[in-house]
Amino acid sequence: MIEFFNVSMVYPGDKVALSEISLRIPRGQFVVLAGKSGAGKSTFLRLIYRAEVPSRGQILVNGRNVASLPAKKVPFLRRTMGIVFQDFSLIERKTVFENVTFLPHILGVDARTRRELAERTLKRVGLLDHIDAYPAELSGGEQQRVAIARAIVNGPDLVLADEPTGNLDPDLSREIMRLFEEIHLEGTTIVLASHDPEAQKEFGQRLLVLDHGRLVADRPLRVMETEAAVQG
Amino acid sequence: MIEFFNVSMVYPGDKVALSEISLRIPRGQFVVLAGKSGAGKSTFLRLIYRAEVPSRGQILVNGRNVASLPAKKVPFLRRTMGIVFQDFSLIERKTVFENVTFLPHILGVDARTRRELAERTLKRVGLLDHIDAYPAELSGGEQQRVAIARAIVNGPDLVLADEPTGNLDPDLSREIMRLFEEIHLEGTTIVLASHDPEAQKEFGQRLLVLDHGRLVADRPLRVMETEAAVQG
Amino acid sequence: MSLLQALAYFFWEAVRNLLRGWRISSLAVATTALSLFIGGTLVLLGTNLTRAVDQWRADAQVVIYLAEDASSDQLAALRSGLENSSVWTQVREVSPEQAQIRFKQRFPDLAQVAGDLERNPLPASIELRSRGSRVQVAAEIAELVRQGAVAEIDDDGEWLEKMEAAASVASLLGLLIGGILMIAAAISIASVVRLSTFVYRKEIAAMRLIGATEFFIRGPFVVEGLVQGVAGSVVALAALWLGYYGLGGLELPWFARGALLDFFLSGGQTSGLLALGGLAGLVGGLIPLRERTGVFG
Amino acid sequence: MSLLQALAYFFWEAVRNLLRGWRISSLAVATTALSLFIGGTLVLLGTNLTRAVDQWRADAQVVIYLAEDASSDQLAALRSGLENSSVWTQVREVSPEQAQIRFKQRFPDLAQVAGDLERNPLPASIELRSRGSRVQVAAEIAELVRQGAVAEIDDDGEWLEKMEAAASVASLLGLLIGGILMIAAAISIASVVRLSTFVYRKEIAAMRLIGATEFFIRGPFVVEGLVQGVAGSVVALAALWLGYYGLGGLELPWFARGALLDFFLSGGQTSGLLALGGLAGLVGGLIPLRERTGVFG
Ligand SMILES: Nc1ncnc2c1ncn2[C@@H]1O[C@H](COP(=O)(O)OP(=O)(O)OP(=O)(O)O)[C@@H](O)[C@H]1O
Ligand SMILES: Nc1ncnc2c1ncn2[C@@H]1O[C@H](COP(=O)(O)OP(=O)(O)OP(=O)(O)O)[C@@H](O)[C@H]1O
Ligand SMILES: [Mg+2]
Ligand SMILES: [Mg+2]
């Protein structure tokens, strides 16, 4: 489903964010992307949703070269994905409800169905109370959960999540990770960047580790029975 | 140094963020503030630096009632503090160097001394390479470290840090927490909100736990020997 | 979403943005209104001035003072020549007696003095009003002189030339200023729309990141420009109307009244103004969206 | 930071902001420039028109046609009365022969015809130029008529009145439009400064959060307004200068040339325009900062 062929990303000013990455993520896999701050995790995801075009190499998503996709087609690529951005990227002047159902809205889903969709999804992330609040009226963790709700509301094939639990406490983190697990079990491909050692130990099927833009580890993950041991 | 007397904070729309908090944080203490997402941690800090005025109760900082401080005096209050904001609040159009030395600059520190200050502080947070970058050119974790550098550059008496390691990997988190520990040992009072169980176990002298705006725990912390056990 | 739904969505988004960002949008509305107000004032002025000049042209006279020793044959020939010419719209004879009465009316202080004079010094004259160009009139005058019965000719034409030149300079200037201002209005709306895309660049980026097409992102901004332009022209029309009837209540010199206040804008001019505002808004809303380098890059 | 350092800091911050946000600031500069350009054009026009009208007033004549049967005593009395009056700045006698020569010059086609006439029908006249008000001139004219030697009086004054009214309406309109436009410029700059505080509201909030005083936060914005205003007036002056000398190269009717192009702005007017721009900018920079409810609340 996602294939990287010798992908390198060099930002203006010769900052190498990724170098020579080649890998294949099959449909339905749950991939955890780890690495230190500045290792290139966000860049890796940004290349997949074509927020950035690789300096070298090719990226295929469902067999399509995303770098050569005409600008007009990019929205249609992104609509097949649910994306949780590291900085949330919420729409400031829209309420939680409007943020979560923005894409359904422009896709022509009627108001009642949108409300239902939003309520169902916000319930999953524990934010139903705040459905009519504006982002500025929410705590950091609440904003993060809105971003997650927005990413999954449409039942996308592929979910890209950049540090989706950075602002959440351990219990809530684990709940959200379970949510991703659930979505994964419904057949969704997930690529999730995370610093959280819990996430890296308990969830996902495959761990990719980046270091200074290089892929230094790529190994299968198994769910480990450490949950009880580390409970806060 | 900081005293809360029956402090409650109710946001517009009757959202109770803090209720009836009374406590005293003596000079030089390292306090860790824990609690679930939405528990009121950011609000607690925001009240101390007068980004918000309590709905009821009084907050004294160095014996001064911050709620009754005239607006003109607020900047002078904040200058005695170093603050790390949950959303970083970096100045977009200024470089890392300019962000870190903004306050020294307007306080009349000359360019050479500012450069020295910035270099010394950025080295502590491991960002010397990015001294001339703009915030948009940094990764999430790098931006967070700029925010931390800015907070401590002036050697403040009091450091308020809201989730300062949310975007950092465990190793870097620990390094940054050690940095706070170091600053604390120089006599600085620190109030640090964090979800990070590591931070809550390894660092600080006192743990405050908020839950739905109530102070549900206030207990001393000792450094525990768990570091090796949880290493990622 | 169907096209109709999309348009409704654009409209509501635009209205919402305008209401929330009213300080920003009021700048564009004000600039448009001001431009159209000044443009409209100049149109009004031009229309009224042109009519006033037409009026004066109609009022302007060529006065032929008849020679005292003109024979009655000469006079008859002169009269029939004037009657048959197509240049003159009015031919009125003023006898020396009528001239004296008029003189007394014009200088009432002197009425007695004039009456005391042993002889009426005022000659008979014929007052003519003309239609047609200056050249035609000049040719006719030449013809009159040839007849021999004429002692002197007094022609308002020179002054009229000045007034016509003044009116044409004013019209030219009005068109120029009006044109510049309309461009300014479009640029101003464009700037405000561009600004509002800039102010909300993060939101726009967010929408784009989650898969909104350019059509949906830009639509509300185009409608925003359009609404601002139309709002500006409505404000301008209201101000013109108020100014027009406000001035009507003042004591003005007859000249100013004639040049300013004879006619308000016609229905065509009014809808033209509205259309111009809408056009400026539409162009203003579209310009920033065509740029591939900016926020919409 | 000392005050001088602070001002230098404000200035550099302002310039940096303006350069980075040049699309935003060019709107304010353009609006100011446009306002001052139109204002300046009207001032130029007003100055030149007033001078032109003065010129015409000086050129305007009262022509006395002498009665053919006037006695030489009457004529002598008339002449000495005219010479001794302070109202007339020029007294020129035109003999019937001179009148005929002039007539031939004026209507060259008819020169032959006029020469053929058995008798010169043109009367002798005296051409007067006046100084002083219409009332004084009217009184003098009355006096002349009383003398009895006068056959007819032809007075340009009525037309002059129209021109003067036109000039005064133009000046009034100029002042009005100029005033509105200056206010518009200040409002526009204020809006842009307010906008730029709005666009960078997060940065401003960040600065405030880390302990910057209002002085340091607002300073650069005030200077930004000032720089925009001055830049606008420099652009306006350049455009005026170009337009003035550009028009100078065109073929214009004599009237337009006289009314438009006799005098460029004086040094005082130039510095006045610059000062107005600066003032508009300063006011524009200060207005949004006085509001306690907005970004600076
Ligand atoms: N400006 C506001 N208006 C209304 N409600 C607000 C506002 N800011 C915060 N709240 C509400 O107050 C409660 C506490 O918010 P606060 O930001 O203090 O939580 P927090 O403990 O920092 O959470 P997190 O760990 O997610 O950052 C939340 O439920 C939030 O929705
Ligand atoms: N727009 C940009 N211009 C220049 N350099 C950039 C830009 N974006 C990222 N970088 C650099 O590329 C490197 C990788 O950034 P990236 O955001 O991918 O890191 P990350 O792994 O997501 O880090 P974090 O965990 O801190 O979010 C960093 O060193 C960063 O400074
Ligand atoms: Mg990242
Ligand atoms: Mg918080």
Coordinates of C-alpha atoms in Angstrom, one line a residue, chain A residues 46 49 51 71-72 74-76 78-79 81 83 85 87 89-95 98-99 102-103 105-109 134 150, chain C residues 1-2 5 9 13 16-18 20-21 196 199-200 202-214 216-217 221 224 292 297:
Chain A
R46 CA 4.4 14.6 5.6
Y49 CA 0.3 12.9 2.6
A51 CA 2.8 18.1 2.4
A71 CA -1.7 19.6 -7.3
K72 CA -5.4 19.3 -8.2
V74 CA -3.8 16.0 -3.8
P75 CA -7.0 16.7 -1.9
F76 CA -8.4 13.4 -3.2
R78 CA -5.7 13.1 1.4
R79 CA -9.4 12.3 1.7
M81 CA -6.4 9.2 4.8
I83 CA -4.3 12.5 9.5
F85 CA -1.0 16.5 12.9
D87 CA 0.4 20.6 16.0
S89 CA -4.0 21.9 12.8
L90 CA -7.5 22.6 14.1
I91 CA -9.7 25.2 12.4
E92 CA -9.7 28.0 14.9
R93 CA -13.0 29.6 14.0
K94 CA -15.0 26.4 13.8
T95 CA -16.4 24.5 16.7
E98 CA -17.6 21.7 12.7
N99 CA -13.9 20.7 12.9
F102 CA -15.6 19.5 8.0
L103 CA -14.8 16.9 5.4
H105 CA -19.7 18.5 5.2
I106 CA -18.0 19.4 2.0
L107 CA -18.6 15.9 0.8
G108 CA -22.3 16.6 1.0
V109 CA -23.3 14.7 4.2
Y134 CA -14.1 26.3 20.1
R150 CA -11.4 14.5 12.9
Chain C
M1 CA -22.3 18.8 -2.1
S2 CA -24.3 20.1 -5.1
Q5 CA -25.4 23.7 -1.8
Y9 CA -22.2 27.2 1.9
E13 CA -19.2 31.1 5.3
R16 CA -19.8 34.5 9.0
N17 CA -16.2 35.6 8.2
L18 CA -17.3 39.1 7.4
R20 CA -16.4 38.0 12.7
G21 CA -13.7 39.9 11.0
S196 CA -8.0 37.5 5.2
V199 CA -4.8 36.0 8.6
Y200 CA -6.4 32.6 8.4
K202 CA -3.2 28.3 9.3
E203 CA -6.9 27.4 9.0
I204 CA -6.6 27.3 5.2
A205 CA -3.5 25.1 5.5
A206 CA -5.5 22.9 7.9
M207 CA -8.4 22.6 5.5
R208 CA -6.1 21.8 2.6
L209 CA -4.2 19.2 4.7
I210 CA -7.4 17.3 5.5
G211 CA -8.4 17.1 1.8
A212 CA -10.5 20.2 1.0
T213 CA -10.4 21.1 -2.7
E214 CA -9.4 24.6 -3.8
F216 CA -14.2 24.8 -1.4
I217 CA -11.4 26.7 0.2
F221 CA -13.3 34.2 -0.2
E224 CA -16.5 37.6 0.5
R292 CA 0.1 30.3 -7.1
G297 CA 0.4 28.3 -3.6

